[in-house]
Coordinates of N, CA and C in Angstrom, one line a residue:
M1 N 48.3 86.6 -32.5 CA 49.4 86.9 -31.5 C 49.1 86.3 -30.2
D2 N 50.2 85.6 -29.7 CA 50.0 84.9 -28.4 C 50.2 85.9 -27.2
T3 N 49.1 86.1 -26.5 CA 49.1 87.0 -25.4 C 49.5 86.3 -24.1
H4 N 49.7 85.0 -24.2 CA 50.0 84.2 -23.0 C 51.5 83.8 -23.0
G5 N 52.3 84.3 -23.8 CA 53.7 84.0 -23.9 C 54.4 84.6 -22.8
P6 N 55.7 84.3 -22.6 CA 56.5 84.9 -21.5 C 56.7 86.4 -21.7
R7 N 56.7 87.1 -20.6 CA 57.0 88.6 -20.7 C 58.5 88.7 -20.5
W8 N 59.2 88.7 -21.6 CA 60.7 88.8 -21.6 C 61.2 90.1 -21.0
L9 N 62.3 90.0 -20.4 CA 62.9 91.2 -19.7 C 63.5 92.1 -20.8
N10 N 63.2 93.4 -20.6 CA 63.9 94.4 -21.5 C 65.3 94.6 -21.0
A11 N 66.1 95.4 -21.6 CA 67.5 95.5 -21.3 C 67.7 96.0 -19.9
E12 N 66.9 97.0 -19.5 CA 67.1 97.6 -18.1 C 66.6 96.6 -17.1
E13 N 65.5 95.9 -17.3 CA 65.1 94.9 -16.4 C 66.1 93.7 -16.2
K14 N 66.7 93.4 -17.3 CA 67.7 92.3 -17.3 C 68.9 92.7 -16.5
Q15 N 69.3 94.0 -16.6 CA 70.5 94.5 -15.8 C 70.1 94.5 -14.4
T16 N 68.9 94.9 -14.0 CA 68.4 94.9 -12.6 C 68.5 93.5 -12.1
W17 N 67.9 92.5 -12.8 CA 67.9 91.1 -12.4 C 69.3 90.6 -12.2
L18 N 70.2 90.8 -13.2 CA 71.5 90.3 -13.1 C 72.3 90.9 -11.9
S19 N 72.1 92.2 -11.7 CA 72.7 92.9 -10.5 C 72.2 92.2 -9.2
L20 N 70.9 92.0 -9.1 CA 70.4 91.4 -7.9 C 70.9 90.0 -7.7
T21 N 70.9 89.2 -8.7 CA 71.4 87.8 -8.5 C 72.9 87.8 -8.1
A22 N 73.7 88.6 -8.8 CA 75.1 88.7 -8.4 C 75.3 89.2 -7.0
M23 N 74.5 90.1 -6.6 CA 74.6 90.6 -5.2 C 74.2 89.5 -4.2
V24 N 73.2 88.8 -4.4 CA 72.8 87.7 -3.5 C 73.8 86.7 -3.4
I25 N 74.3 86.2 -4.5 CA 75.4 85.2 -4.5 C 76.7 85.7 -3.9
N26 N 77.1 86.9 -4.3 CA 78.4 87.4 -3.8 C 78.3 87.7 -2.3
L27 N 77.2 88.3 -1.8 CA 77.1 88.6 -0.4 C 77.1 87.3 0.4
S28 N 76.3 86.3 -0.1 CA 76.3 85.0 0.6 C 77.6 84.4 0.7
N29 N 78.4 84.4 -0.4 CA 79.7 83.8 -0.4 C 80.7 84.6 0.5
A30 N 80.6 85.9 0.5 CA 81.5 86.8 1.3 C 81.2 86.5 2.8
L31 N 79.9 86.5 3.2 CA 79.6 86.2 4.6 C 80.1 84.8 5.0
D32 N 79.9 83.9 4.2 CA 80.3 82.5 4.5 C 81.8 82.4 4.6
T33 N 82.5 83.1 3.7 CA 84.0 83.1 3.8 C 84.5 83.8 5.1
Q34 N 83.9 84.9 5.5 CA 84.3 85.6 6.7 C 84.1 84.7 7.9
L35 N 82.9 84.1 8.0 CA 82.6 83.3 9.2 C 83.5 82.0 9.2
Q36 N 83.7 81.4 8.0 CA 84.6 80.2 8.0 C 86.0 80.6 8.5
R37 N 86.5 81.7 7.9 CA 87.9 82.2 8.3 C 88.0 82.5 9.7
D38 N 87.1 83.3 10.2 CA 87.2 83.9 11.6 C 86.7 83.0 12.7
A39 N 85.7 82.2 12.4 CA 85.0 81.4 13.4 C 84.9 79.9 13.1
G40 N 85.3 79.5 11.9 CA 85.2 78.1 11.6 C 83.8 77.5 11.4
I41 N 82.9 78.4 11.1 CA 81.5 77.9 10.9 C 80.9 78.5 9.6
S42 N 79.9 77.9 9.1 CA 79.2 78.5 7.9 C 78.3 79.5 8.3
H43 N 77.8 80.3 7.3 CA 76.8 81.3 7.6 C 75.5 80.7 8.1
F44 N 75.1 79.6 7.6 CA 73.9 78.9 8.0 C 74.1 78.5 9.5
E45 N 75.2 77.9 9.8 CA 75.5 77.5 11.2 C 75.4 78.7 12.1
Y46 N 75.9 79.8 11.7 CA 75.9 81.0 12.5 C 74.4 81.5 12.7
Q47 N 73.6 81.4 11.6 CA 72.2 81.8 11.7 C 71.5 81.0 12.7
V48 N 71.8 79.7 12.7 CA 71.1 78.8 13.7 C 71.5 79.2 15.1
L49 N 72.8 79.4 15.3 CA 73.3 79.7 16.7 C 72.7 81.1 17.1
A50 N 72.8 82.1 16.2 CA 72.3 83.4 16.6 C 70.8 83.4 16.8
T51 N 70.0 82.7 16.0 CA 68.6 82.6 16.2 C 68.3 82.0 17.5
L52 N 68.9 80.9 17.9 CA 68.7 80.3 19.2 C 69.1 81.3 20.3
S53 N 70.2 82.1 20.1 CA 70.7 83.0 21.2 C 69.6 84.0 21.5
E54 N 68.7 84.3 20.5 CA 67.7 85.4 20.8 C 66.4 84.8 21.2
A55 N 66.3 83.5 21.2 CA 65.0 82.8 21.6 C 64.9 82.8 23.1
A56 N 63.6 82.7 23.5 CA 63.3 82.6 25.0 C 64.0 81.3 25.5
E57 N 64.8 81.5 26.5 CA 65.5 80.4 27.2 C 66.5 79.7 26.2
R58 N 66.8 80.4 25.1 CA 67.8 79.9 24.1 C 67.3 78.6 23.5
T59 N 66.0 78.4 23.4 CA 65.4 77.1 23.0 C 64.3 77.4 22.0
M60 N 64.2 76.5 21.0 CA 63.2 76.6 20.0 C 62.9 75.3 19.4
R61 N 61.7 75.1 19.0 CA 61.3 73.9 18.2 C 62.1 73.9 16.9
M62 N 62.6 72.7 16.6 CA 63.3 72.5 15.3 C 62.5 73.0 14.1
S63 N 61.2 72.8 14.1 CA 60.4 73.2 13.0 C 60.3 74.7 12.9
D64 N 60.2 75.4 14.0 CA 60.2 76.8 14.0 C 61.6 77.4 13.6
L65 N 62.6 76.8 14.1 CA 64.0 77.2 13.8 C 64.3 77.1 12.3
A66 N 63.8 76.0 11.7 CA 63.9 75.8 10.2 C 63.3 77.0 9.5
I67 N 62.1 77.4 9.9 CA 61.4 78.5 9.2 C 62.2 79.8 9.4
L68 N 62.6 80.1 10.6 CA 63.3 81.3 10.9 C 64.7 81.4 10.2
T69 N 65.3 80.3 9.9 CA 66.6 80.3 9.3 C 66.5 80.0 7.8
N70 N 65.3 79.9 7.3 CA 65.1 79.7 5.9 C 65.8 78.4 5.4
G71 N 65.7 77.4 6.2 CA 66.3 76.1 5.9 C 65.3 75.0 6.0
S72 N 65.5 73.9 5.2 CA 64.6 72.8 5.3 C 64.8 72.1 6.7
L73 N 63.9 71.4 7.1 CA 64.0 70.6 8.4 C 65.2 69.6 8.3
S74 N 65.3 69.0 7.1 CA 66.4 68.1 6.9 C 67.7 68.7 7.0
R75 N 67.9 69.9 6.3 CA 69.2 70.6 6.4 C 69.5 71.0 7.8
L76 N 68.5 71.5 8.5 CA 68.7 72.0 9.8 C 69.1 70.8 10.7
S77 N 68.4 69.7 10.5 CA 68.8 68.5 11.3 C 70.2 68.1 11.2
H78 N 70.8 68.2 10.0 CA 72.2 67.9 9.8 C 73.1 68.9 10.4
V79 N 72.7 70.2 10.3 CA 73.5 71.2 10.9 C 73.5 71.2 12.4
V80 N 72.3 70.9 13.0 CA 72.2 70.9 14.5 C 73.0 69.7 15.0
K81 N 73.0 68.6 14.2 CA 73.8 67.4 14.6 C 75.3 67.8 14.7
R82 N 75.8 68.6 13.7 CA 77.2 69.1 13.7 C 77.4 70.0 14.9
L83 N 76.5 70.9 15.1 CA 76.6 71.8 16.3 C 76.6 71.1 17.6
E84 N 75.8 70.0 17.7 CA 75.9 69.2 18.9 C 77.2 68.5 19.1
K85 N 77.9 68.1 18.0 CA 79.2 67.4 18.1 C 80.2 68.5 18.6
Q86 N 80.0 69.7 18.2 CA 80.9 70.8 18.7 C 80.6 71.2 20.1
G87 N 79.5 70.7 20.7 CA 79.2 71.0 22.1 C 78.5 72.4 22.3
W88 N 77.9 72.9 21.2 CA 77.2 74.2 21.3 C 75.7 74.1 21.4
V89 N 75.1 73.0 21.0 CA 73.7 72.8 21.0 C 73.3 71.4 21.5
R90 N 72.2 71.3 22.0 CA 71.7 69.9 22.3 C 70.2 69.9 21.9
R91 N 69.8 68.7 21.6 CA 68.4 68.5 21.2 C 67.7 67.7 22.4
A92 N 66.4 68.0 22.5 CA 65.6 67.3 23.5 C 64.2 67.2 23.0
P93 N 63.4 66.2 23.5 CA 62.0 66.2 23.1 C 61.3 67.4 23.8
D94 N 60.3 67.9 23.1 CA 59.5 69.1 23.6 C 58.6 68.5 24.7
P95 N 58.8 69.0 26.0 CA 57.9 68.4 27.1 C 56.4 68.8 26.9
D96 N 56.1 69.8 26.1 CA 54.7 70.2 25.9 C 54.1 69.3 24.8
N97 N 54.9 68.7 23.9 CA 54.4 67.9 22.8 C 55.5 67.1 22.3
G98 N 55.6 65.8 22.7 CA 56.7 64.9 22.4 C 56.9 64.7 20.9
R99 N 55.9 65.1 20.0 CA 56.1 65.0 18.6 C 57.2 66.0 18.1
Y100 N 57.5 67.0 18.9 CA 58.4 68.0 18.5 C 59.8 67.8 19.1
T101 N 60.8 68.3 18.5 CA 62.2 68.3 19.1 C 62.6 69.7 19.3
L102 N 63.2 70.0 20.4 CA 63.7 71.3 20.8 C 65.2 71.3 20.4
A103 N 65.7 72.5 19.9 CA 67.1 72.8 19.8 C 67.4 73.7 20.9
I104 N 68.4 73.5 21.7 CA 68.8 74.3 22.9 C 70.2 74.7 22.7
L105 N 70.4 76.0 22.8 CA 71.8 76.6 22.8 C 72.3 76.5 24.2
I106 N 73.4 75.7 24.3 CA 74.0 75.6 25.6 C 75.1 76.6 25.8
E107 N 75.7 76.7 27.0 CA 76.6 77.8 27.4 C 77.8 77.9 26.4
A108 N 78.4 76.8 26.0 CA 79.5 76.9 25.0 C 79.0 77.5 23.7
G109 N 77.8 77.2 23.3 CA 77.2 77.8 22.1 C 77.0 79.3 22.2
W110 N 76.5 79.7 23.4 CA 76.3 81.1 23.7 C 77.7 81.8 23.6
E111 N 78.7 81.2 24.1 CA 80.0 81.8 24.1 C 80.5 81.9 22.6
K112 N 80.2 80.9 21.8 CA 80.6 80.9 20.4 C 79.9 82.1 19.7
V113 N 78.6 82.3 20.0 CA 77.9 83.4 19.3 C 78.5 84.8 19.8
V114 N 78.7 84.9 21.1 CA 79.3 86.1 21.6 C 80.7 86.4 21.0
A115 N 81.5 85.4 20.8 CA 82.8 85.6 20.2 C 82.7 85.9 18.7
T116 N 81.7 85.3 18.0 CA 81.6 85.4 16.6 C 80.9 86.7 16.1
A117 N 79.9 87.1 16.9 CA 79.0 88.2 16.5 C 79.8 89.5 16.1
P118 N 80.7 90.0 16.8 CA 81.4 91.3 16.5 C 82.0 91.3 15.1
G119 N 82.7 90.2 14.7 CA 83.3 90.1 13.4 C 82.2 90.0 12.3
H120 N 81.2 89.3 12.6 CA 80.1 89.2 11.6 C 79.4 90.5 11.4
V121 N 79.0 91.2 12.4 CA 78.3 92.4 12.3 C 79.2 93.5 11.6
E122 N 80.5 93.4 11.8 CA 81.4 94.4 11.2 C 81.5 94.1 9.7
E123 N 81.4 92.8 9.3 CA 81.4 92.4 7.9 C 80.1 92.8 7.2
V124 N 79.0 92.7 7.9 CA 77.7 93.1 7.4 C 77.7 94.6 7.2
R125 N 78.2 95.3 8.2 CA 78.4 96.8 8.0 C 79.2 97.2 6.8
R126 N 80.4 96.5 6.7 CA 81.3 96.9 5.6 C 80.7 96.6 4.2
L127 N 80.1 95.4 4.1 CA 79.6 95.0 2.8 C 78.2 95.6 2.4
V128 N 77.4 95.9 3.4 CA 76.0 96.2 3.1 C 75.6 97.7 3.5
L129 N 75.9 98.0 4.8 CA 75.4 99.2 5.3 C 76.3 100.4 5.0
D130 N 77.6 100.3 5.2 CA 78.5 101.4 5.0 C 78.5 101.9 3.6
P131 N 78.4 101.1 2.5 CA 78.4 101.7 1.2 C 77.1 102.4 0.8
L132 N 76.1 102.3 1.6 CA 74.8 102.9 1.3 C 74.5 104.1 2.2
T133 N 73.8 105.1 1.7 CA 73.3 106.2 2.5 C 72.1 105.7 3.3
Q134 N 71.6 106.4 4.3 CA 70.5 106.0 5.1 C 69.2 105.9 4.1
T135 N 69.1 106.8 3.2 CA 68.0 106.8 2.2 C 68.1 105.5 1.4
Q136 N 69.3 105.1 1.0 CA 69.5 103.9 0.2 C 69.2 102.6 1.1
Q137 N 69.6 102.7 2.3 CA 69.3 101.6 3.3 C 67.8 101.4 3.4
R138 N 67.0 102.5 3.6 CA 65.6 102.5 3.7 C 65.0 101.9 2.4
A139 N 65.5 102.3 1.2 CA 65.0 101.8 -0.1 C 65.3 100.3 -0.2
L140 N 66.5 99.9 0.2 CA 66.8 98.5 0.1 C 65.9 97.7 1.0
R141 N 65.6 98.2 2.2 CA 64.7 97.5 3.2 C 63.3 97.4 2.5
A142 N 62.8 98.5 2.0 CA 61.5 98.5 1.3 C 61.5 97.5 0.2
I143 N 62.5 97.5 -0.6 CA 62.6 96.5 -1.8 C 62.6 95.1 -1.2
G144 N 63.4 94.9 -0.2 CA 63.4 93.5 0.4 C 62.0 93.1 0.9
H145 N 61.3 94.0 1.5 CA 59.9 93.7 2.0 C 59.0 93.3 0.8
R146 N 59.1 94.1 -0.3 CA 58.2 93.9 -1.4 C 58.5 92.6 -2.1
V147 N 59.8 92.3 -2.3 CA 60.2 91.0 -2.9 C 59.8 89.8 -2.0
N148 N 60.1 89.9 -0.8 CA 59.8 88.8 0.2 C 58.3 88.6 0.2
E149 N 57.5 89.7 0.2 CA 56.1 89.6 0.2 C 55.6 88.8 -1.1
A150 N 56.2 89.1 -2.2 CA 55.8 88.5 -3.5 C 56.2 87.0 -3.4
V151 N 57.3 86.7 -2.8 CA 57.8 85.3 -2.7 C 56.9 84.5 -1.8
D152 N 56.5 85.1 -0.6 CA 55.7 84.4 0.4 C 54.8 85.4 1.1
P153 N 53.6 85.6 0.6 CA 52.7 86.5 1.2 C 52.2 86.1 2.6
T154 N 52.4 84.8 2.9 CA 51.9 84.4 4.2 C 53.0 84.5 5.3
D155 N 54.2 84.9 5.0 CA 55.3 85.0 5.9 C 55.0 86.2 6.8
T156 N 54.9 85.9 8.1 CA 54.6 86.9 9.1 C 55.9 87.4 9.8
R157 N 57.0 87.1 9.4 CA 58.3 87.4 10.1 C 58.8 88.8 9.6
R158 N 58.1 89.5 8.9 CA 58.6 90.8 8.3 C 58.9 91.8 9.5
L159 N 60.0 92.5 9.3 CA 60.4 93.5 10.2 C 60.1 94.9 9.5
D160 N 59.6 95.8 10.2 CA 59.4 97.1 9.6 C 60.5 98.1 9.9

């Protein structure tokens, strides 16, 4: 008997997996749809703007921003270029180390985040938080931590 073969999912595990994948895909699509409809930006573009809005001096190295937004440096570069064309972000060499590039949220970008955030947070509440009890929210948070830890044990961005 081969003890090194795949550990196939049983019926309950398969339903759990399919439920999770559907939730991830559907939630991502719903958030993207809401942001496109209400603000004319993608969910990833919003993540970039919002992350910069919370950074010190609304400035961050592109490499750090890529990590925090879970995007590749290449994808982030393309998105920041689009955000620059919109007049929301600018790039500049890092004065502390010229090998790095900074992404800087400028005033118009800040105004875009301020205008977009209320609708986005309402959609997050409607789709994720409101359907769950506080106990379920805590369980979901714990599950998210456990899965994220399994995916990347070196990731130090975990929130408790």
